[in-house]
């Protein structure tokens, strides 16, 4: 990305250290909470009161004794434990040079915390193995006489360190503290209490601060694969998954439970007998969540020809291109739109499928797509789906992002070979993608959809700055083994079951990372 970060500021409590209020018995939890959000407490944190003065005044205000106030705070202090993942993050960052600055000083690690002098000294004494030595400096409320979220303490940190706010990340658990940091142009990120929330922030920070080239090389070495383009994660049957929406379970599509493997011999119905052998099935093995004799389809067939390479096609290993195109072109519905399945008993159409098929014809037919009369209804179907945003709730089989991904590739590939089609797509593809970037929907929970959206934007040349939010969300979704979640590419129309593949998502993310780098 255009902005690079070289400084990170950590809060201490609930970011680097956890504490457990349930173990405090000296005072009621509500009393302790009110006490720690009072003006007296704030003055205590700012170093304006000694411990004895603070305990006495707090006790008077909350109708208790100074001894119980001290005991309650001591009990809270005893529960403090360092977050090991955050500690590891600090060590990793200090071992890293800032992005695009190899050989320069290491990333600066700072602390900024509201804390009393007594409690800060106690934490340091109780946790000598915490990487205190890795901090370039820790700013405290008692040491500065200021506290978050007041703006003056942030200005003080900037003045004392000379750091660039635009190149600084600040981690805190309080929204008001993040808001004040962002006032100065510092990038603030909330650190949640739940492990998944914390892991997400750690992954995001790591990917923002650790050079992507280093991460790429490390991941390739871990996988033992020399080329990222060949990435498949993991290299096991479980790399594909079908997510059953009703039960939230994952089924292995290679299991073939209760199904017989489809073959051309079994597929002998009158509805499909007019099509040649050599067309492609969606399932590599036995179909699941569908009929026993699942038909061949134009989408898988088109993608196969677009993927396997000209050398293999010309070697005779596949049905001749002309025969495949002829079979697809005569398989239409009553509107003349290309059908998905080579089975007249399943007259389904899908604009995402049609976009892939047009890519196939654009590459191999030798005729401009817009000049092929057989394809005219399908061209209108795809272009109008894009122009009128007909995809916003998804197509029959694909997510909105998948359709835009296919449309972006059709746009990119047709500029020289089918300029008429390209010109029509060019009016709509960029505005459609920019509009989609602004849509508030649950796409961030679908790693594959998010990756397809970002990559489609890269294909059409949308500015990196507009992709920042999606890109960083995608980075934060990386899982502990280095891969990305399967997400959802498409659906079984009848059941709604979602289909995704970790290898596909991970490979697509790495292509995005290479482009961003």
Short mmCIF file of N, CA and C in Angstrom, two decimals, residues 223-383:
data_model
loop_
_atom_site.label_atom_id
_atom_site.label_comp_id
_atom_site.label_asym_id
_atom_site.label_seq_id
_atom_site.Cartn_x
_atom_site.Cartn_y
_atom_site.Cartn_z
N UNK A 223 5.54 -23.98 2.84
CA UNK A 223 4.75 -24.88 2.02
C UNK A 223 5.62 -25.84 1.22
N UNK A 224 6.87 -25.44 0.99
CA UNK A 224 7.72 -26.25 0.14
C UNK A 224 7.33 -26.14 -1.31
N UNK A 225 6.76 -24.99 -1.72
CA UNK A 225 6.32 -24.80 -3.09
C UNK A 225 7.06 -23.61 -3.69
N UNK A 226 7.71 -23.77 -4.83
CA UNK A 226 8.50 -22.67 -5.39
C UNK A 226 7.67 -21.59 -6.05
N UNK A 227 6.49 -21.89 -6.46
CA UNK A 227 5.67 -20.92 -7.18
C UNK A 227 4.35 -20.70 -6.46
N UNK A 228 4.06 -19.46 -6.13
CA UNK A 228 2.81 -19.15 -5.44
C UNK A 228 1.61 -19.46 -6.31
N UNK A 229 1.79 -19.34 -7.62
CA UNK A 229 0.66 -19.56 -8.52
C UNK A 229 0.15 -20.98 -8.44
N UNK A 230 1.00 -21.90 -7.98
CA UNK A 230 0.60 -23.30 -7.86
C UNK A 230 0.11 -23.66 -6.46
N UNK A 231 -0.09 -22.64 -5.63
CA UNK A 231 -0.45 -22.87 -4.24
C UNK A 231 -1.78 -23.60 -4.11
N UNK A 232 -1.79 -24.64 -3.30
CA UNK A 232 -3.04 -25.34 -2.96
C UNK A 232 -2.94 -25.69 -1.49
N UNK A 233 -3.88 -25.21 -0.68
CA UNK A 233 -3.75 -25.35 0.78
C UNK A 233 -4.96 -26.02 1.36
N UNK A 234 -4.87 -27.05 2.17
CA UNK A 234 -3.69 -27.91 2.26
C UNK A 234 -3.72 -28.93 1.14
N UNK A 235 -2.64 -29.65 0.84
CA UNK A 235 -2.63 -30.60 -0.26
C UNK A 235 -3.31 -31.91 0.12
N UNK A 236 -4.53 -31.82 0.57
CA UNK A 236 -5.30 -32.97 1.03
C UNK A 236 -6.71 -32.86 0.50
N UNK A 237 -7.49 -33.95 0.50
CA UNK A 237 -8.87 -33.85 0.03
C UNK A 237 -9.68 -32.80 0.77
N UNK A 238 -9.29 -32.47 2.00
CA UNK A 238 -10.07 -31.53 2.79
C UNK A 238 -9.87 -30.09 2.38
N UNK A 239 -9.08 -29.85 1.31
CA UNK A 239 -8.87 -28.46 0.93
C UNK A 239 -10.12 -27.85 0.32
N UNK A 240 -11.09 -28.68 -0.02
CA UNK A 240 -12.37 -28.17 -0.47
C UNK A 240 -13.40 -28.44 0.60
N UNK A 241 -14.40 -27.61 0.68
CA UNK A 241 -15.42 -27.81 1.70
C UNK A 241 -16.76 -27.34 1.21
N UNK A 242 -17.78 -28.05 1.61
CA UNK A 242 -19.14 -27.63 1.35
C UNK A 242 -19.76 -27.30 2.69
N UNK A 243 -20.17 -26.08 2.83
CA UNK A 243 -20.69 -25.58 4.10
C UNK A 243 -22.20 -25.69 4.08
N UNK A 244 -22.75 -26.57 4.90
CA UNK A 244 -24.19 -26.75 4.96
C UNK A 244 -24.79 -25.65 5.81
N UNK A 245 -25.48 -24.74 5.16
CA UNK A 245 -25.97 -23.55 5.86
C UNK A 245 -26.90 -23.92 7.01
N UNK A 246 -27.69 -24.96 6.84
CA UNK A 246 -28.69 -25.29 7.85
C UNK A 246 -28.06 -25.80 9.14
N UNK A 247 -26.94 -26.50 9.01
CA UNK A 247 -26.36 -27.11 10.20
C UNK A 247 -24.98 -26.58 10.56
N UNK A 248 -24.44 -25.68 9.71
CA UNK A 248 -23.11 -25.12 9.95
C UNK A 248 -22.04 -26.20 10.02
N UNK A 249 -22.22 -27.28 9.30
CA UNK A 249 -21.21 -28.32 9.27
C UNK A 249 -20.47 -28.28 7.95
N UNK A 250 -19.30 -28.88 7.93
CA UNK A 250 -18.49 -28.92 6.73
C UNK A 250 -18.46 -30.35 6.21
N UNK A 251 -18.77 -30.51 4.96
CA UNK A 251 -18.75 -31.83 4.35
C UNK A 251 -17.64 -31.88 3.31
N UNK A 252 -16.97 -32.99 3.23
CA UNK A 252 -15.92 -33.19 2.25
C UNK A 252 -16.54 -33.61 0.93
N UNK A 253 -16.37 -32.82 -0.14
CA UNK A 253 -17.00 -33.18 -1.39
C UNK A 253 -16.42 -34.42 -2.02
N UNK A 254 -15.28 -34.89 -1.52
CA UNK A 254 -14.70 -36.10 -2.08
C UNK A 254 -15.20 -37.36 -1.39
N UNK A 255 -16.07 -37.19 -0.39
CA UNK A 255 -16.48 -38.37 0.37
C UNK A 255 -17.41 -39.26 -0.42
N UNK A 256 -18.26 -38.67 -1.25
CA UNK A 256 -19.16 -39.45 -2.07
C UNK A 256 -20.11 -40.32 -1.28
N UNK A 257 -20.51 -39.88 -0.10
CA UNK A 257 -21.37 -40.69 0.74
C UNK A 257 -22.73 -40.90 0.07
N UNK A 258 -23.08 -42.15 -0.11
CA UNK A 258 -24.40 -42.46 -0.65
C UNK A 258 -24.55 -42.13 -2.12
N UNK A 259 -23.45 -41.87 -2.84
CA UNK A 259 -23.54 -41.47 -4.23
C UNK A 259 -22.68 -42.39 -5.09
N UNK A 260 -23.04 -42.50 -6.35
CA UNK A 260 -22.23 -43.21 -7.31
C UNK A 260 -21.51 -42.19 -8.18
N UNK A 261 -20.29 -42.49 -8.56
CA UNK A 261 -19.53 -41.56 -9.38
C UNK A 261 -20.19 -41.42 -10.74
N UNK A 262 -20.39 -40.18 -11.21
CA UNK A 262 -21.00 -40.00 -12.51
C UNK A 262 -20.03 -40.37 -13.61
N UNK A 263 -20.52 -40.83 -14.70
CA UNK A 263 -19.68 -41.12 -15.85
C UNK A 263 -20.52 -40.96 -17.10
N UNK A 264 -19.84 -40.89 -18.25
CA UNK A 264 -20.57 -40.72 -19.49
C UNK A 264 -21.45 -41.93 -19.77
N UNK A 265 -21.08 -43.10 -19.26
CA UNK A 265 -21.89 -44.29 -19.47
C UNK A 265 -23.20 -44.20 -18.71
N UNK A 266 -23.14 -43.66 -17.49
CA UNK A 266 -24.35 -43.54 -16.69
C UNK A 266 -25.26 -42.45 -17.24
N UNK A 267 -24.65 -41.39 -17.80
CA UNK A 267 -25.41 -40.23 -18.24
C UNK A 267 -25.94 -40.51 -19.64
N UNK A 268 -26.98 -41.30 -19.75
CA UNK A 268 -27.47 -41.74 -21.06
C UNK A 268 -28.88 -41.29 -21.33
N UNK A 269 -29.37 -40.30 -20.56
CA UNK A 269 -30.74 -39.85 -20.77
C UNK A 269 -30.87 -39.12 -22.09
N UNK A 270 -32.10 -39.09 -22.59
CA UNK A 270 -32.36 -38.41 -23.86
C UNK A 270 -32.04 -36.93 -23.77
N UNK A 271 -32.14 -36.37 -22.55
CA UNK A 271 -31.92 -34.94 -22.38
C UNK A 271 -30.47 -34.55 -22.65
N UNK A 272 -29.53 -35.48 -22.49
CA UNK A 272 -28.11 -35.13 -22.63
C UNK A 272 -27.42 -35.88 -23.76
N UNK A 273 -28.09 -36.78 -24.41
CA UNK A 273 -27.42 -37.66 -25.37
C UNK A 273 -26.96 -36.93 -26.63
N UNK A 274 -27.48 -35.73 -26.90
CA UNK A 274 -27.10 -35.03 -28.12
C UNK A 274 -25.77 -34.29 -27.99
N UNK A 275 -25.19 -34.29 -26.80
CA UNK A 275 -23.95 -33.55 -26.59
C UNK A 275 -22.76 -34.50 -26.66
N UNK A 276 -21.62 -34.01 -27.17
CA UNK A 276 -20.45 -34.89 -27.34
C UNK A 276 -19.80 -35.26 -26.01
N UNK A 277 -19.03 -36.35 -26.04
CA UNK A 277 -18.22 -36.70 -24.88
C UNK A 277 -17.09 -35.67 -24.75
N UNK A 278 -16.52 -35.57 -23.55
CA UNK A 278 -15.39 -34.66 -23.37
C UNK A 278 -15.75 -33.34 -22.76
N UNK A 279 -17.04 -33.08 -22.54
CA UNK A 279 -17.44 -31.89 -21.80
C UNK A 279 -17.22 -32.16 -20.31
N UNK A 280 -17.15 -31.12 -19.51
CA UNK A 280 -16.67 -31.26 -18.14
C UNK A 280 -17.77 -31.27 -17.10
N UNK A 281 -17.52 -32.07 -16.04
CA UNK A 281 -18.40 -32.13 -14.87
C UNK A 281 -17.89 -31.16 -13.79
N UNK A 282 -18.80 -30.69 -12.96
CA UNK A 282 -18.41 -29.86 -11.82
C UNK A 282 -17.68 -30.69 -10.77
N UNK A 283 -18.15 -31.90 -10.53
CA UNK A 283 -17.56 -32.76 -9.50
C UNK A 283 -16.41 -33.57 -10.08
N UNK A 284 -15.28 -33.56 -9.35
CA UNK A 284 -14.15 -34.38 -9.77
C UNK A 284 -14.38 -35.84 -9.43
N UNK A 285 -15.18 -36.07 -8.37
CA UNK A 285 -15.51 -37.45 -7.99
C UNK A 285 -17.02 -37.54 -7.86
N UNK A 286 -17.50 -38.17 -6.83
CA UNK A 286 -18.94 -38.38 -6.69
C UNK A 286 -19.65 -37.09 -6.29
N UNK A 287 -20.81 -36.82 -6.86
CA UNK A 287 -21.55 -35.62 -6.47
C UNK A 287 -22.09 -35.74 -5.06
N UNK A 288 -22.20 -34.62 -4.38
CA UNK A 288 -22.80 -34.57 -3.05
C UNK A 288 -23.87 -33.50 -3.05
N UNK A 289 -24.88 -33.70 -2.19
CA UNK A 289 -26.00 -32.76 -2.08
C UNK A 289 -26.68 -32.52 -3.42
N UNK A 290 -26.65 -33.50 -4.29
CA UNK A 290 -27.28 -33.34 -5.59
C UNK A 290 -27.71 -34.70 -6.10
N UNK A 291 -28.12 -34.72 -7.37
CA UNK A 291 -28.61 -35.97 -7.95
C UNK A 291 -27.47 -36.92 -8.28
N UNK A 292 -27.80 -38.18 -8.40
CA UNK A 292 -26.80 -39.21 -8.67
C UNK A 292 -26.12 -38.97 -10.01
N UNK A 293 -26.90 -38.70 -11.05
CA UNK A 293 -26.35 -38.47 -12.38
C UNK A 293 -26.28 -36.97 -12.64
N UNK A 294 -25.27 -36.34 -12.12
CA UNK A 294 -25.14 -34.89 -12.26
C UNK A 294 -24.63 -34.57 -13.67
N UNK A 295 -25.27 -33.64 -14.38
CA UNK A 295 -24.90 -33.38 -15.77
C UNK A 295 -23.62 -32.56 -15.91
N UNK A 296 -23.05 -32.62 -17.08
CA UNK A 296 -21.92 -31.76 -17.41
C UNK A 296 -22.43 -30.33 -17.58
N UNK A 297 -21.50 -29.36 -17.50
CA UNK A 297 -21.97 -27.97 -17.56
C UNK A 297 -21.00 -27.08 -18.34
N UNK A 298 -21.53 -25.98 -18.85
CA UNK A 298 -20.75 -25.08 -19.69
C UNK A 298 -19.75 -24.26 -18.89
N UNK A 299 -20.04 -24.00 -17.62
CA UNK A 299 -19.14 -23.21 -16.80
C UNK A 299 -17.83 -23.95 -16.55
N UNK A 300 -17.93 -25.17 -16.04
CA UNK A 300 -16.72 -25.96 -15.77
C UNK A 300 -15.96 -26.23 -17.07
N UNK A 301 -16.70 -26.50 -18.13
CA UNK A 301 -16.06 -26.74 -19.42
C UNK A 301 -15.28 -25.52 -19.88
N UNK A 302 -15.90 -24.34 -19.80
CA UNK A 302 -15.23 -23.11 -20.23
C UNK A 302 -14.00 -22.83 -19.38
N UNK A 303 -14.14 -22.96 -18.06
CA UNK A 303 -13.01 -22.70 -17.17
C UNK A 303 -11.87 -23.69 -17.41
N UNK A 304 -12.21 -24.92 -17.75
CA UNK A 304 -11.18 -25.91 -18.03
C UNK A 304 -10.33 -25.47 -19.22
N UNK A 305 -10.97 -25.04 -20.30
CA UNK A 305 -10.22 -24.61 -21.48
C UNK A 305 -9.43 -23.33 -21.20
N UNK A 306 -9.96 -22.47 -20.36
CA UNK A 306 -9.25 -21.24 -20.03
C UNK A 306 -8.05 -21.49 -19.12
N UNK A 307 -8.02 -22.65 -18.47
CA UNK A 307 -7.04 -22.90 -17.42
C UNK A 307 -5.91 -23.84 -17.82
N UNK A 308 -6.22 -24.90 -18.56
CA UNK A 308 -5.24 -25.99 -18.70
C UNK A 308 -4.05 -25.65 -19.59
N UNK A 309 -4.18 -24.69 -20.47
CA UNK A 309 -3.06 -24.33 -21.33
C UNK A 309 -3.22 -24.84 -22.74
N UNK A 310 -2.75 -24.05 -23.69
CA UNK A 310 -2.92 -24.38 -25.11
C UNK A 310 -2.21 -25.67 -25.50
N UNK A 311 -1.06 -25.93 -24.89
CA UNK A 311 -0.29 -27.11 -25.26
C UNK A 311 -1.08 -28.39 -24.98
N UNK A 312 -1.72 -28.43 -23.84
CA UNK A 312 -2.49 -29.63 -23.50
C UNK A 312 -3.72 -29.75 -24.40
N UNK A 313 -4.36 -28.63 -24.69
CA UNK A 313 -5.54 -28.67 -25.56
C UNK A 313 -5.16 -29.18 -26.94
N UNK A 314 -4.06 -28.66 -27.49
CA UNK A 314 -3.65 -29.05 -28.84
C UNK A 314 -3.09 -30.46 -28.90
N UNK A 315 -2.75 -31.03 -27.74
CA UNK A 315 -2.18 -32.38 -27.74
C UNK A 315 -3.23 -33.46 -27.95
N UNK A 316 -4.48 -33.07 -27.95
CA UNK A 316 -5.55 -34.04 -28.11
C UNK A 316 -6.07 -34.58 -26.82
N UNK A 317 -5.62 -34.01 -25.71
CA UNK A 317 -6.08 -34.47 -24.41
C UNK A 317 -7.47 -34.01 -24.06
N UNK A 318 -8.03 -33.11 -24.87
CA UNK A 318 -9.37 -32.58 -24.61
C UNK A 318 -10.18 -32.59 -25.90
N UNK A 319 -11.47 -32.46 -25.75
CA UNK A 319 -12.35 -32.31 -26.90
C UNK A 319 -11.90 -31.09 -27.70
N UNK A 320 -11.84 -31.17 -29.03
CA UNK A 320 -11.44 -30.01 -29.81
C UNK A 320 -12.26 -28.77 -29.44
N UNK A 321 -11.59 -27.64 -29.41
CA UNK A 321 -12.22 -26.40 -28.98
C UNK A 321 -13.48 -26.11 -29.78
N UNK A 322 -13.41 -26.29 -31.09
CA UNK A 322 -14.56 -25.97 -31.95
C UNK A 322 -15.78 -26.81 -31.57
N UNK A 323 -15.56 -28.07 -31.23
CA UNK A 323 -16.68 -28.93 -30.85
C UNK A 323 -17.26 -28.51 -29.51
N UNK A 324 -16.40 -28.14 -28.58
CA UNK A 324 -16.89 -27.67 -27.28
C UNK A 324 -17.70 -26.39 -27.44
N UNK A 325 -17.20 -25.46 -28.24
CA UNK A 325 -17.93 -24.20 -28.45
C UNK A 325 -19.25 -24.44 -29.15
N UNK A 326 -19.27 -25.35 -30.10
CA UNK A 326 -20.52 -25.66 -30.80
C UNK A 326 -21.55 -26.24 -29.84
N UNK A 327 -21.11 -27.13 -28.96
CA UNK A 327 -22.03 -27.73 -27.99
C UNK A 327 -22.60 -26.66 -27.07
N UNK A 328 -21.76 -25.74 -26.63
CA UNK A 328 -22.22 -24.67 -25.74
C UNK A 328 -23.17 -23.73 -26.48
N UNK A 329 -22.81 -23.35 -27.70
CA UNK A 329 -23.58 -22.35 -28.44
C UNK A 329 -24.99 -22.83 -28.79
N UNK A 330 -25.19 -24.12 -28.98
CA UNK A 330 -26.53 -24.59 -29.32
C UNK A 330 -27.34 -25.02 -28.10
N UNK A 331 -26.74 -24.85 -26.92
CA UNK A 331 -27.43 -25.22 -25.68
C UNK A 331 -27.99 -23.94 -25.04
N UNK A 332 -29.16 -23.51 -25.54
CA UNK A 332 -29.73 -22.22 -25.11
C UNK A 332 -31.17 -22.41 -24.65
N UNK A 333 -31.66 -21.41 -23.92
CA UNK A 333 -33.07 -21.43 -23.52
C UNK A 333 -33.91 -20.72 -24.56
N UNK A 334 -35.18 -20.51 -24.27
CA UNK A 334 -36.09 -19.92 -25.25
C UNK A 334 -35.77 -18.47 -25.56
N UNK A 335 -34.98 -17.82 -24.70
CA UNK A 335 -34.54 -16.44 -24.95
C UNK A 335 -33.22 -16.38 -25.70
N UNK A 336 -32.66 -17.54 -25.98
CA UNK A 336 -31.38 -17.59 -26.68
C UNK A 336 -30.17 -17.45 -25.78
N UNK A 337 -30.38 -17.45 -24.46
CA UNK A 337 -29.28 -17.32 -23.51
C UNK A 337 -28.66 -18.69 -23.24
N UNK A 338 -27.35 -18.74 -23.17
CA UNK A 338 -26.65 -20.01 -22.97
C UNK A 338 -27.03 -20.63 -21.63
N UNK A 339 -27.33 -21.91 -21.67
CA UNK A 339 -27.72 -22.64 -20.46
C UNK A 339 -26.48 -23.10 -19.69
N UNK A 340 -26.68 -23.32 -18.42
CA UNK A 340 -25.58 -23.79 -17.56
C UNK A 340 -25.28 -25.26 -17.81
N UNK A 341 -26.32 -26.09 -17.82
CA UNK A 341 -26.13 -27.55 -17.91
C UNK A 341 -26.39 -28.07 -19.31
N UNK A 342 -25.64 -29.10 -19.66
CA UNK A 342 -25.90 -29.82 -20.90
C UNK A 342 -26.98 -30.86 -20.63
N UNK A 343 -28.13 -30.37 -20.30
CA UNK A 343 -29.25 -31.23 -19.91
C UNK A 343 -30.51 -30.39 -20.04
N UNK A 344 -31.32 -30.69 -21.04
CA UNK A 344 -32.51 -29.88 -21.31
C UNK A 344 -33.54 -29.97 -20.20
N UNK A 345 -33.38 -30.94 -19.31
CA UNK A 345 -34.30 -31.02 -18.17
C UNK A 345 -33.91 -30.05 -17.06
N UNK A 346 -32.76 -29.37 -17.22
CA UNK A 346 -32.31 -28.37 -16.24
C UNK A 346 -32.02 -27.06 -16.98
N UNK A 347 -33.05 -26.34 -17.37
CA UNK A 347 -32.87 -25.13 -18.19
C UNK A 347 -32.47 -23.90 -17.37
N UNK A 348 -31.38 -24.00 -16.61
CA UNK A 348 -30.97 -22.91 -15.73
C UNK A 348 -29.98 -21.98 -16.44
N UNK A 349 -30.12 -20.69 -16.15
CA UNK A 349 -29.16 -19.71 -16.63
C UNK A 349 -28.57 -18.97 -15.44
N UNK A 350 -27.36 -18.46 -15.62
CA UNK A 350 -26.67 -17.74 -14.55
C UNK A 350 -25.71 -16.75 -15.22
N UNK A 351 -25.79 -15.48 -14.82
CA UNK A 351 -24.96 -14.46 -15.47
C UNK A 351 -23.48 -14.66 -15.18
N UNK A 352 -23.14 -15.22 -14.02
CA UNK A 352 -21.74 -15.52 -13.73
C UNK A 352 -21.21 -16.61 -14.64
N UNK A 353 -22.00 -17.64 -14.82
CA UNK A 353 -21.64 -18.71 -15.76
C UNK A 353 -21.47 -18.15 -17.16
N UNK A 354 -22.42 -17.30 -17.57
CA UNK A 354 -22.37 -16.73 -18.91
C UNK A 354 -21.12 -15.87 -19.11
N UNK A 355 -20.70 -15.15 -18.08
CA UNK A 355 -19.48 -14.35 -18.19
C UNK A 355 -18.28 -15.24 -18.45
N UNK A 356 -18.21 -16.37 -17.77
CA UNK A 356 -17.11 -17.31 -18.00
C UNK A 356 -17.16 -17.89 -19.41
N UNK A 357 -18.34 -18.21 -19.88
CA UNK A 357 -18.48 -18.78 -21.22
C UNK A 357 -18.07 -17.76 -22.28
N UNK A 358 -18.44 -16.50 -22.08
CA UNK A 358 -18.03 -15.46 -23.03
C UNK A 358 -16.51 -15.30 -23.03
N UNK A 359 -15.88 -15.49 -21.89
CA UNK A 359 -14.41 -15.46 -21.83
C UNK A 359 -13.83 -16.59 -22.69
N UNK A 360 -14.45 -17.74 -22.62
CA UNK A 360 -14.01 -18.90 -23.42
C UNK A 360 -14.11 -18.58 -24.91
N UNK A 361 -15.24 -18.06 -25.33
CA UNK A 361 -15.43 -17.73 -26.75
C UNK A 361 -14.50 -16.59 -27.17
N UNK A 362 -14.32 -15.62 -26.31
CA UNK A 362 -13.45 -14.49 -26.64
C UNK A 362 -12.03 -14.96 -26.91
N UNK A 363 -11.59 -15.95 -26.16
CA UNK A 363 -10.21 -16.41 -26.30
C UNK A 363 -10.01 -17.34 -27.49
N UNK A 364 -10.99 -18.18 -27.79
CA UNK A 364 -10.74 -19.27 -28.74
C UNK A 364 -11.51 -19.19 -30.06
N UNK A 365 -12.56 -18.40 -30.15
CA UNK A 365 -13.43 -18.53 -31.33
C UNK A 365 -12.85 -17.92 -32.59
N UNK A 366 -11.99 -16.89 -32.46
CA UNK A 366 -11.49 -16.23 -33.66
C UNK A 366 -12.46 -15.21 -34.22
N UNK A 367 -13.61 -15.09 -33.61
CA UNK A 367 -14.62 -14.11 -34.00
C UNK A 367 -14.86 -13.19 -32.82
N UNK A 368 -15.02 -11.92 -33.09
CA UNK A 368 -15.35 -11.01 -32.00
C UNK A 368 -16.66 -11.45 -31.35
N UNK A 369 -16.67 -11.45 -30.05
CA UNK A 369 -17.85 -11.91 -29.34
C UNK A 369 -19.08 -11.13 -29.77
N UNK A 370 -18.93 -9.81 -29.93
CA UNK A 370 -20.09 -8.99 -30.30
C UNK A 370 -20.58 -9.26 -31.72
N UNK A 371 -19.75 -9.93 -32.53
CA UNK A 371 -20.15 -10.24 -33.91
C UNK A 371 -20.71 -11.65 -34.07
N UNK A 372 -20.69 -12.43 -33.01
CA UNK A 372 -21.20 -13.80 -33.07
C UNK A 372 -22.68 -13.77 -32.72
N UNK A 373 -23.52 -13.95 -33.72
CA UNK A 373 -24.96 -13.86 -33.51
C UNK A 373 -25.49 -14.84 -32.48
N UNK A 374 -24.84 -15.98 -32.34
CA UNK A 374 -25.28 -16.98 -31.37
C UNK A 374 -25.15 -16.47 -29.94
N UNK A 375 -24.24 -15.53 -29.73
CA UNK A 375 -23.94 -15.06 -28.38
C UNK A 375 -24.64 -13.76 -28.00
N UNK A 376 -25.34 -13.15 -28.95
CA UNK A 376 -25.92 -11.83 -28.69
C UNK A 376 -26.83 -11.80 -27.46
N UNK A 377 -27.79 -12.73 -27.31
CA UNK A 377 -28.64 -12.69 -26.10
C UNK A 377 -27.83 -12.84 -24.81
N UNK A 378 -26.78 -13.64 -24.87
CA UNK A 378 -25.97 -13.85 -23.67
C UNK A 378 -25.15 -12.60 -23.35
N UNK A 379 -24.64 -11.94 -24.38
CA UNK A 379 -23.92 -10.68 -24.17
C UNK A 379 -24.84 -9.67 -23.50
N UNK A 380 -26.07 -9.56 -24.00
CA UNK A 380 -27.03 -8.62 -23.40
C UNK A 380 -27.31 -8.99 -21.94
N UNK A 381 -27.41 -10.27 -21.69
CA UNK A 381 -27.69 -10.76 -20.34
C UNK A 381 -26.57 -10.35 -19.37
N UNK A 382 -25.33 -10.55 -19.77
CA UNK A 382 -24.20 -10.23 -18.90
C UNK A 382 -24.04 -8.72 -18.74
N UNK A 383 -24.09 -7.98 -19.85
CA UNK A 383 -23.89 -6.53 -19.78
C UNK A 383 -24.99 -5.87 -18.96
#
